[in-house]
Amino acid sequence: MTILQTSIPYDPLTPRPLPGIQPTSMDGWLLRDDAFAAQMQRRTALLAERREDVLALDAGAEPAAQELLDLVLLHAYPGCSDHATRPDGQVVEIDRTRPLETLCQLAQEDFCILQKHGDEHVLTGAILCFPASWSLSEKFMRPLVDIHVPVASYDGDIARRVQRLFDGIQTGRPLWRFNALWYDDAELYQPRRASERRDITDPVKAPFLRSERQTLLRLPNTRAVVFSIHTYVIEAERLRKMENPA
């Protein structure tokens, strides 16, 4: 099933220098769009069929995952305790002993949990249903620098800047950025190992643009950093018409 949005709430074709970070508010932390119902169905299916591929959680990150679940409930489903009713009418049981599984069924966003180990932040937990050409199993329990290998633009200077950025993230003051990736197909689940480089699609010929709205947020109690990813896939022709209306 092809799952597409009809629009993106920012201009994904206006590049910003890396890391391209800007502030947002807690009200803008999580988003829902016209692909909510379809993306949630896809997430449920992937969790059932590929749990080992889309979910990983270190025992030391369980308190952070539970804190993240409570924060998502507070902002996206206020007042919910035992169950939550999604906008598409689906009722989700709130299981705090399985925080990432529950999160997978509540939000369109994927969530990565990064905790400070020594001088670096390490990926200690994630629910990642919609990877854009990377593999959770390959990056799990690895630090930021290793996670971004082999991104060519992520050099030593950028790595140091990003680590300083992570160190400076404050609670209640999320940050966000976006990317723009051209793809030949609209599939949301696109894992790829670092040794399997993706051929860059010609933007002029690409049928689809995939853009990730990524946010960074510090949890107040565990102090873990949460990296969330809201994935948009839009027909390139529709986007071009929006950029150049007749």
PDB file of C-alpha atoms in Angstrom:
ATOM      1  CA  MET A   1       0.000   0.000   0.000  1.00  0.00           C
ATOM      2  CA  THR A   2       1.330   3.419  -0.982  1.00  0.00           C
ATOM      3  CA  ILE A   3       1.045   5.936   1.850  1.00  0.00           C
ATOM      4  CA  LEU A   4       1.456   9.585   0.905  1.00  0.00           C
ATOM      5  CA  GLN A   5       0.855  12.996   2.428  1.00  0.00           C
ATOM      6  CA  THR A   6      -0.684  15.742   0.326  1.00  0.00           C
ATOM      7  CA  SER A   7       1.551  18.462   1.770  1.00  0.00           C
ATOM      8  CA  ILE A   8       4.484  19.151   4.101  1.00  0.00           C
ATOM      9  CA  PRO A   9       4.181  21.944   6.714  1.00  0.00           C
ATOM     10  CA  TYR A  10       7.544  23.481   5.799  1.00  0.00           C
ATOM     11  CA  ASP A  11       9.605  23.963   2.654  1.00  0.00           C
ATOM     12  CA  PRO A  12      11.799  20.842   2.412  1.00  0.00           C
ATOM     13  CA  LEU A  13      13.693  22.172  -0.601  1.00  0.00           C
ATOM     14  CA  THR A  14      15.231  25.156   1.182  1.00  0.00           C
ATOM     15  CA  PRO A  15      18.535  23.798   2.521  1.00  0.00           C
ATOM     16  CA  ARG A  16      20.135  24.886   5.782  1.00  0.00           C
ATOM     17  CA  PRO A  17      23.770  24.394   6.770  1.00  0.00           C
ATOM     18  CA  LEU A  18      24.293  21.324   8.954  1.00  0.00           C
ATOM     19  CA  PRO A  19      23.064  20.618  11.545  1.00  0.00           C
ATOM     20  CA  GLY A  20      20.244  22.998  10.533  1.00  0.00           C
ATOM     21  CA  ILE A  21      18.707  23.196  13.996  1.00  0.00           C
ATOM     22  CA  GLN A  22      16.053  25.680  15.060  1.00  0.00           C
ATOM     23  CA  PRO A  23      13.843  25.978  18.173  1.00  0.00           C
ATOM     24  CA  THR A  24      10.241  24.855  18.442  1.00  0.00           C
ATOM     25  CA  SER A  25       7.764  24.507  21.304  1.00  0.00           C
ATOM     26  CA  MET A  26       6.280  21.546  23.136  1.00  0.00           C
ATOM     27  CA  ASP A  27       3.030  22.279  21.301  1.00  0.00           C
ATOM     28  CA  GLY A  28       4.906  21.644  18.054  1.00  0.00           C
ATOM     29  CA  TRP A  29       6.805  18.583  19.257  1.00  0.00           C
ATOM     30  CA  LEU A  30       4.410  15.928  17.903  1.00  0.00           C
ATOM     31  CA  LEU A  31       2.363  16.259  14.706  1.00  0.00           C
ATOM     32  CA  ARG A  32      -0.526  14.491  13.022  1.00  0.00           C
ATOM     33  CA  ASP A  33      -1.300  14.783   9.334  1.00  0.00           C
ATOM     34  CA  ASP A  34      -3.552  13.383   6.640  1.00  0.00           C
ATOM     35  CA  ALA A  35      -1.583  10.112   6.515  1.00  0.00           C
ATOM     36  CA  PHE A  36      -2.099   9.388  10.228  1.00  0.00           C
ATOM     37  CA  ALA A  37      -4.466   6.428   9.910  1.00  0.00           C
ATOM     38  CA  ALA A  38      -2.527   4.731   7.119  1.00  0.00           C
ATOM     39  CA  GLN A  39       0.866   5.248   8.762  1.00  0.00           C
ATOM     40  CA  MET A  40      -0.438   3.896  12.070  1.00  0.00           C
ATOM     41  CA  GLN A  41      -1.723   0.766  10.348  1.00  0.00           C
ATOM     42  CA  ARG A  42       1.693   0.299   8.749  1.00  0.00           C
ATOM     43  CA  ARG A  43       3.422   0.761  12.112  1.00  0.00           C
ATOM     44  CA  THR A  44       1.216  -1.864  13.751  1.00  0.00           C
ATOM     45  CA  ALA A  45       1.943  -4.324  10.954  1.00  0.00           C
ATOM     46  CA  LEU A  46       5.702  -3.746  11.098  1.00  0.00           C
ATOM     47  CA  LEU A  47       5.774  -4.190  14.869  1.00  0.00           C
ATOM     48  CA  ALA A  48       3.958  -7.512  14.515  1.00  0.00           C
ATOM     49  CA  GLU A  49       5.987  -8.778  11.567  1.00  0.00           C
ATOM     50  CA  ARG A  50       9.465  -7.318  12.198  1.00  0.00           C
ATOM     51  CA  ARG A  51       9.650  -6.593  15.909  1.00  0.00           C
ATOM     52  CA  GLU A  52      13.353  -7.447  16.187  1.00  0.00           C
ATOM     53  CA  ASP A  53      14.128  -5.081  13.313  1.00  0.00           C
ATOM     54  CA  VAL A  54      12.098  -2.055  14.410  1.00  0.00           C
ATOM     55  CA  LEU A  55      12.435  -2.136  18.209  1.00  0.00           C
ATOM     56  CA  ALA A  56      15.455  -2.225  20.516  1.00  0.00           C
ATOM     57  CA  LEU A  57      15.742  -1.237  24.175  1.00  0.00           C
ATOM     58  CA  ASP A  58      18.664  -1.566  26.555  1.00  0.00           C
ATOM     59  CA  ALA A  59      17.676  -2.395  30.124  1.00  0.00           C
ATOM     60  CA  GLY A  60      19.308   0.819  31.315  1.00  0.00           C
ATOM     61  CA  ALA A  61      17.035   2.845  29.024  1.00  0.00           C
ATOM     62  CA  GLU A  62      13.736   1.436  30.297  1.00  0.00           C
ATOM     63  CA  PRO A  63      13.112   4.327  32.747  1.00  0.00           C
ATOM     64  CA  ALA A  64      13.707   6.800  29.906  1.00  0.00           C
ATOM     65  CA  ALA A  65      11.317   4.905  27.625  1.00  0.00           C
ATOM     66  CA  GLN A  66       8.640   4.940  30.316  1.00  0.00           C
ATOM     67  CA  GLU A  67       9.184   8.663  30.900  1.00  0.00           C
ATOM     68  CA  LEU A  68       8.898   9.255  27.148  1.00  0.00           C
ATOM     69  CA  LEU A  69       5.611   7.340  27.029  1.00  0.00           C
ATOM     70  CA  ASP A  70       4.191   9.474  29.840  1.00  0.00           C
ATOM     71  CA  LEU A  71       5.286  12.648  28.034  1.00  0.00           C
ATOM     72  CA  VAL A  72       3.660  11.579  24.765  1.00  0.00           C
ATOM     73  CA  LEU A  73       0.452  10.762  26.595  1.00  0.00           C
ATOM     74  CA  LEU A  74       0.509  14.137  28.326  1.00  0.00           C
ATOM     75  CA  HIS A  75       0.851  16.063  25.059  1.00  0.00           C
ATOM     76  CA  ALA A  76      -0.997  13.869  22.561  1.00  0.00           C
ATOM     77  CA  TYR A  77      -3.613  12.111  24.725  1.00  0.00           C
ATOM     78  CA  PRO A  78      -4.146  14.272  27.821  1.00  0.00           C
ATOM     79  CA  GLY A  79      -6.152  12.625  30.555  1.00  0.00           C
ATOM     80  CA  CYS A  80      -5.572   9.079  29.302  1.00  0.00           C
ATOM     81  CA  SER A  81      -4.369   6.486  31.806  1.00  0.00           C
ATOM     82  CA  ASP A  82      -5.364   2.892  30.954  1.00  0.00           C
ATOM     83  CA  HIS A  83      -6.186   3.353  27.275  1.00  0.00           C
ATOM     84  CA  ALA A  84      -6.125   6.006  24.569  1.00  0.00           C
ATOM     85  CA  THR A  85      -8.431   6.550  21.611  1.00  0.00           C
ATOM     86  CA  ARG A  86      -6.563   7.636  18.502  1.00  0.00           C
ATOM     87  CA  PRO A  87      -7.951  10.126  15.964  1.00  0.00           C
ATOM     88  CA  ASP A  88      -8.658   7.190  13.616  1.00  0.00           C
ATOM     89  CA  GLY A  89     -10.904   5.609  16.268  1.00  0.00           C
ATOM     90  CA  GLN A  90      -8.511   2.833  17.304  1.00  0.00           C
ATOM     91  CA  VAL A  91      -8.281   2.178  21.054  1.00  0.00           C
ATOM     92  CA  VAL A  92      -4.757   1.513  22.374  1.00  0.00           C
ATOM     93  CA  GLU A  93      -4.084  -0.105  25.738  1.00  0.00           C
ATOM     94  CA  ILE A  94      -1.462   1.818  27.725  1.00  0.00           C
ATOM     95  CA  ASP A  95       1.089  -0.788  28.790  1.00  0.00           C
ATOM     96  CA  ARG A  96       3.852   0.945  30.751  1.00  0.00           C
ATOM     97  CA  THR A  97       5.800  -2.314  30.964  1.00  0.00           C
ATOM     98  CA  ARG A  98       6.107  -2.187  27.149  1.00  0.00           C
ATOM     99  CA  PRO A  99       6.670   1.525  26.562  1.00  0.00           C
ATOM    100  CA  LEU A 100       8.121   1.407  23.056  1.00  0.00           C
ATOM    101  CA  GLU A 101       5.501  -1.014  21.776  1.00  0.00           C
ATOM    102  CA  THR A 102       2.817   1.290  23.171  1.00  0.00           C
ATOM    103  CA  LEU A 103       4.443   4.389  21.677  1.00  0.00           C
ATOM    104  CA  CYS A 104       4.526   2.677  18.293  1.00  0.00           C
ATOM    105  CA  GLN A 105       0.725   2.557  18.346  1.00  0.00           C
ATOM    106  CA  LEU A 106       0.169   6.113  19.602  1.00  0.00           C
ATOM    107  CA  ALA A 107       2.244   8.447  17.425  1.00  0.00           C
ATOM    108  CA  GLN A 108       3.294   8.767  13.805  1.00  0.00           C
ATOM    109  CA  GLU A 109       6.793   9.618  14.994  1.00  0.00           C
ATOM    110  CA  ASP A 110       9.609   7.149  15.407  1.00  0.00           C
ATOM    111  CA  PHE A 111      11.564   7.671  18.641  1.00  0.00           C
ATOM    112  CA  CYS A 112      15.242   7.146  19.405  1.00  0.00           C
ATOM    113  CA  ILE A 113      16.579   7.397  22.970  1.00  0.00           C
ATOM    114  CA  LEU A 114      20.143   8.612  23.434  1.00  0.00           C
ATOM    115  CA  GLN A 115      21.897   8.571  26.810  1.00  0.00           C
ATOM    116  CA  LYS A 116      25.228  10.052  27.859  1.00  0.00           C
ATOM    117  CA  HIS A 117      27.868   7.356  28.264  1.00  0.00           C
ATOM    118  CA  GLY A 118      31.155   8.995  29.124  1.00  0.00           C
ATOM    119  CA  ASP A 119      31.685  11.885  26.713  1.00  0.00           C
ATOM    120  CA  GLU A 120      29.223  10.708  24.062  1.00  0.00           C
ATOM    121  CA  HIS A 121      25.511  10.099  23.587  1.00  0.00           C
ATOM    122  CA  VAL A 122      24.700   6.475  22.756  1.00  0.00           C
ATOM    123  CA  LEU A 123      21.585   5.045  21.077  1.00  0.00           C
ATOM    124  CA  THR A 124      20.126   2.917  23.879  1.00  0.00           C
ATOM    125  CA  GLY A 125      16.567   2.465  22.666  1.00  0.00           C
ATOM    126  CA  ALA A 126      14.360   3.042  19.643  1.00  0.00           C
ATOM    127  CA  ILE A 127      11.119   2.276  17.909  1.00  0.00           C
ATOM    128  CA  LEU A 128      12.061   2.784  14.264  1.00  0.00           C
ATOM    129  CA  CYS A 129       9.402   1.652  11.806  1.00  0.00           C
ATOM    130  CA  PHE A 130      10.287   4.040   8.984  1.00  0.00           C
ATOM    131  CA  PRO A 131      14.104   4.051   8.623  1.00  0.00           C
ATOM    132  CA  ALA A 132      15.459   6.082   5.720  1.00  0.00           C
ATOM    133  CA  SER A 133      18.323   3.877   4.554  1.00  0.00           C
ATOM    134  CA  TRP A 134      19.799   2.844   7.894  1.00  0.00           C
ATOM    135  CA  SER A 135      19.513  -0.168  10.151  1.00  0.00           C
ATOM    136  CA  LEU A 136      18.551  -0.041  13.835  1.00  0.00           C
ATOM    137  CA  SER A 137      20.387  -3.274  14.646  1.00  0.00           C
ATOM    138  CA  GLU A 138      23.583  -1.847  13.185  1.00  0.00           C
ATOM    139  CA  LYS A 139      23.365   1.439  15.149  1.00  0.00           C
ATOM    140  CA  PHE A 140      21.964   0.198  18.472  1.00  0.00           C
ATOM    141  CA  MET A 141      24.272   0.908  21.450  1.00  0.00           C
ATOM    142  CA  ARG A 142      26.623   2.966  19.305  1.00  0.00           C
ATOM    143  CA  PRO A 143      27.576   6.634  19.836  1.00  0.00           C
ATOM    144  CA  LEU A 144      26.538   9.562  17.649  1.00  0.00           C
ATOM    145  CA  VAL A 145      29.674   9.576  15.516  1.00  0.00           C
ATOM    146  CA  ASP A 146      29.250   5.903  14.638  1.00  0.00           C
ATOM    147  CA  ILE A 147      25.540   6.325  13.991  1.00  0.00           C
ATOM    148  CA  HIS A 148      26.202   8.916  11.284  1.00  0.00           C
ATOM    149  CA  VAL A 149      28.886   6.922   9.465  1.00  0.00           C
ATOM    150  CA  PRO A 150      28.994   6.882   6.437  1.00  0.00           C
ATOM    151  CA  VAL A 151      27.221  10.253   5.961  1.00  0.00           C
ATOM    152  CA  ALA A 152      29.810  12.153   3.944  1.00  0.00           C
ATOM    153  CA  SER A 153      28.893  15.602   5.294  1.00  0.00           C
ATOM    154  CA  TYR A 154      29.122  14.413   8.901  1.00  0.00           C
ATOM    155  CA  ASP A 155      32.822  15.126   9.459  1.00  0.00           C
ATOM    156  CA  GLY A 156      34.776  15.597  12.686  1.00  0.00           C
ATOM    157  CA  ASP A 157      33.846  19.246  13.028  1.00  0.00           C
ATOM    158  CA  ILE A 158      30.133  18.550  12.578  1.00  0.00           C
ATOM    159  CA  ALA A 159      30.378  15.637  15.034  1.00  0.00           C
ATOM    160  CA  ARG A 160      31.834  17.905  17.737  1.00  0.00           C
ATOM    161  CA  ARG A 161      29.187  20.563  17.082  1.00  0.00           C
ATOM    162  CA  VAL A 162      26.398  17.999  17.303  1.00  0.00           C
ATOM    163  CA  GLN A 163      27.771  16.579  20.569  1.00  0.00           C
ATOM    164  CA  ARG A 164      27.894  20.091  22.045  1.00  0.00           C
ATOM    165  CA  LEU A 165      24.349  20.590  20.806  1.00  0.00           C
ATOM    166  CA  PHE A 166      23.185  17.429  22.579  1.00  0.00           C
ATOM    167  CA  ASP A 167      24.920  18.504  25.771  1.00  0.00           C
ATOM    168  CA  GLY A 168      23.116  21.847  25.664  1.00  0.00           C
ATOM    169  CA  ILE A 169      19.558  20.612  25.029  1.00  0.00           C
ATOM    170  CA  GLN A 170      17.229  21.879  27.760  1.00  0.00           C
ATOM    171  CA  THR A 171      14.008  20.370  29.036  1.00  0.00           C
ATOM    172  CA  GLY A 172      10.851  21.926  27.678  1.00  0.00           C
ATOM    173  CA  ARG A 173      12.734  23.556  24.798  1.00  0.00           C
ATOM    174  CA  PRO A 174      12.770  21.121  21.875  1.00  0.00           C
ATOM    175  CA  LEU A 175      14.748  21.714  18.703  1.00  0.00           C
ATOM    176  CA  TRP A 176      13.940  20.614  15.169  1.00  0.00           C
ATOM    177  CA  ARG A 177      15.431  20.203  11.731  1.00  0.00           C
ATOM    178  CA  PHE A 178      14.471  18.531   8.448  1.00  0.00           C
ATOM    179  CA  ASN A 179      16.031  16.730   5.520  1.00  0.00           C
ATOM    180  CA  ALA A 180      14.997  16.059   1.931  1.00  0.00           C
ATOM    181  CA  LEU A 181      15.626  12.683   0.281  1.00  0.00           C
ATOM    182  CA  TRP A 182      14.619  11.662  -3.230  1.00  0.00           C
ATOM    183  CA  TYR A 183      13.359   8.092  -3.668  1.00  0.00           C
ATOM    184  CA  ASP A 184      12.193   5.897  -6.516  1.00  0.00           C
ATOM    185  CA  ASP A 185       9.398   4.388  -4.432  1.00  0.00           C
ATOM    186  CA  ALA A 186       7.181   5.472  -1.547  1.00  0.00           C
ATOM    187  CA  GLU A 187       7.843   2.549   0.806  1.00  0.00           C
ATOM    188  CA  LEU A 188       8.168   3.827   4.396  1.00  0.00           C
ATOM    189  CA  TYR A 189      10.203   0.886   5.708  1.00  0.00           C
ATOM    190  CA  GLN A 190      13.555   1.305   3.945  1.00  0.00           C
ATOM    191  CA  PRO A 191      16.319  -0.201   6.120  1.00  0.00           C
ATOM    192  CA  ARG A 192      19.811  -0.386   4.705  1.00  0.00           C
ATOM    193  CA  ARG A 193      23.145  -1.402   6.167  1.00  0.00           C
ATOM    194  CA  ALA A 194      26.085   1.006   6.030  1.00  0.00           C
ATOM    195  CA  SER A 195      27.900  -1.269   3.563  1.00  0.00           C
ATOM    196  CA  GLU A 196      24.903  -1.137   1.203  1.00  0.00           C
ATOM    197  CA  ARG A 197      25.074   2.416  -0.062  1.00  0.00           C
ATOM    198  CA  ARG A 198      21.904   3.786  -1.620  1.00  0.00           C
ATOM    199  CA  ASP A 199      22.178   5.117  -5.147  1.00  0.00           C
ATOM    200  CA  ILE A 200      21.227   8.774  -5.026  1.00  0.00           C
ATOM    201  CA  THR A 201      18.107   9.340  -7.086  1.00  0.00           C
ATOM    202  CA  ASP A 202      18.156  12.175  -9.609  1.00  0.00           C
ATOM    203  CA  PRO A 203      15.840  14.876  -8.158  1.00  0.00           C
ATOM    204  CA  VAL A 204      14.678  15.793 -11.658  1.00  0.00           C
ATOM    205  CA  LYS A 205      13.463  12.250 -12.326  1.00  0.00           C
ATOM    206  CA  ALA A 206      12.539  11.085  -8.815  1.00  0.00           C
ATOM    207  CA  PRO A 207       8.839  10.277  -8.362  1.00  0.00           C
ATOM    208  CA  PHE A 208       8.845  10.822  -4.588  1.00  0.00           C
ATOM    209  CA  LEU A 209      10.339  13.184  -2.039  1.00  0.00           C
ATOM    210  CA  ARG A 210      10.812  11.860   1.462  1.00  0.00           C
ATOM    211  CA  SER A 211      11.372  14.403   4.224  1.00  0.00           C
ATOM    212  CA  GLU A 212      11.938  13.754   7.901  1.00  0.00           C
ATOM    213  CA  ARG A 213      10.957  16.354  10.494  1.00  0.00           C
ATOM    214  CA  GLN A 214      13.378  15.513  13.291  1.00  0.00           C
ATOM    215  CA  THR A 215      13.146  16.872  16.833  1.00  0.00           C
ATOM    216  CA  LEU A 216      15.481  16.764  19.827  1.00  0.00           C
ATOM    217  CA  LEU A 217      14.095  16.893  23.352  1.00  0.00           C
ATOM    218  CA  ARG A 218      15.597  16.281  26.797  1.00  0.00           C
ATOM    219  CA  LEU A 219      13.544  14.287  29.287  1.00  0.00           C
ATOM    220  CA  PRO A 220      13.427  16.103  32.636  1.00  0.00           C
ATOM    221  CA  ASN A 221      13.895  13.155  35.007  1.00  0.00           C
ATOM    222  CA  THR A 222      16.163  10.624  33.279  1.00  0.00           C
ATOM    223  CA  ARG A 223      17.925  13.405  31.308  1.00  0.00           C
ATOM    224  CA  ALA A 224      17.956  11.221  28.194  1.00  0.00           C
ATOM    225  CA  VAL A 225      17.725  12.936  24.806  1.00  0.00           C
ATOM    226  CA  VAL A 226      14.842  11.870  22.565  1.00  0.00           C
ATOM    227  CA  PHE A 227      15.292  12.072  18.808  1.00  0.00           C
ATOM    228  CA  SER A 228      11.923  11.864  17.071  1.00  0.00           C
ATOM    229  CA  ILE A 229      11.292  11.433  13.355  1.00  0.00           C
ATOM    230  CA  HIS A 230       8.065  12.347  11.587  1.00  0.00           C
ATOM    231  CA  THR A 231       8.226  10.981   8.045  1.00  0.00           C
ATOM    232  CA  TYR A 232       6.577  12.660   5.078  1.00  0.00           C
ATOM    233  CA  VAL A 233       6.428  11.120   1.611  1.00  0.00           C
ATOM    234  CA  ILE A 234       4.912  13.215  -1.151  1.00  0.00           C
ATOM    235  CA  GLU A 235       4.649  12.866  -4.909  1.00  0.00           C
ATOM    236  CA  ALA A 236       7.431  14.911  -6.443  1.00  0.00           C
ATOM    237  CA  GLU A 237       5.118  16.260  -9.132  1.00  0.00           C
ATOM    238  CA  ARG A 238       2.689  17.558  -6.510  1.00  0.00           C
ATOM    239  CA  LEU A 239       5.560  19.225  -4.680  1.00  0.00           C
ATOM    240  CA  ARG A 240       6.866  20.825  -7.864  1.00  0.00           C
ATOM    241  CA  LYS A 241       3.414  22.232  -8.588  1.00  0.00           C
ATOM    242  CA  MET A 242       3.271  23.660  -5.077  1.00  0.00           C
ATOM    243  CA  GLU A 243       6.693  25.247  -5.563  1.00  0.00           C
ATOM    244  CA  ASN A 244       5.798  26.605  -9.029  1.00  0.00           C
ATOM    245  CA  PRO A 245       2.041  27.264  -9.200  1.00  0.00           C
ATOM    246  CA  ALA A 246       0.694  28.145 -12.608  1.00  0.00           C
TER     247      ALA A 246
END
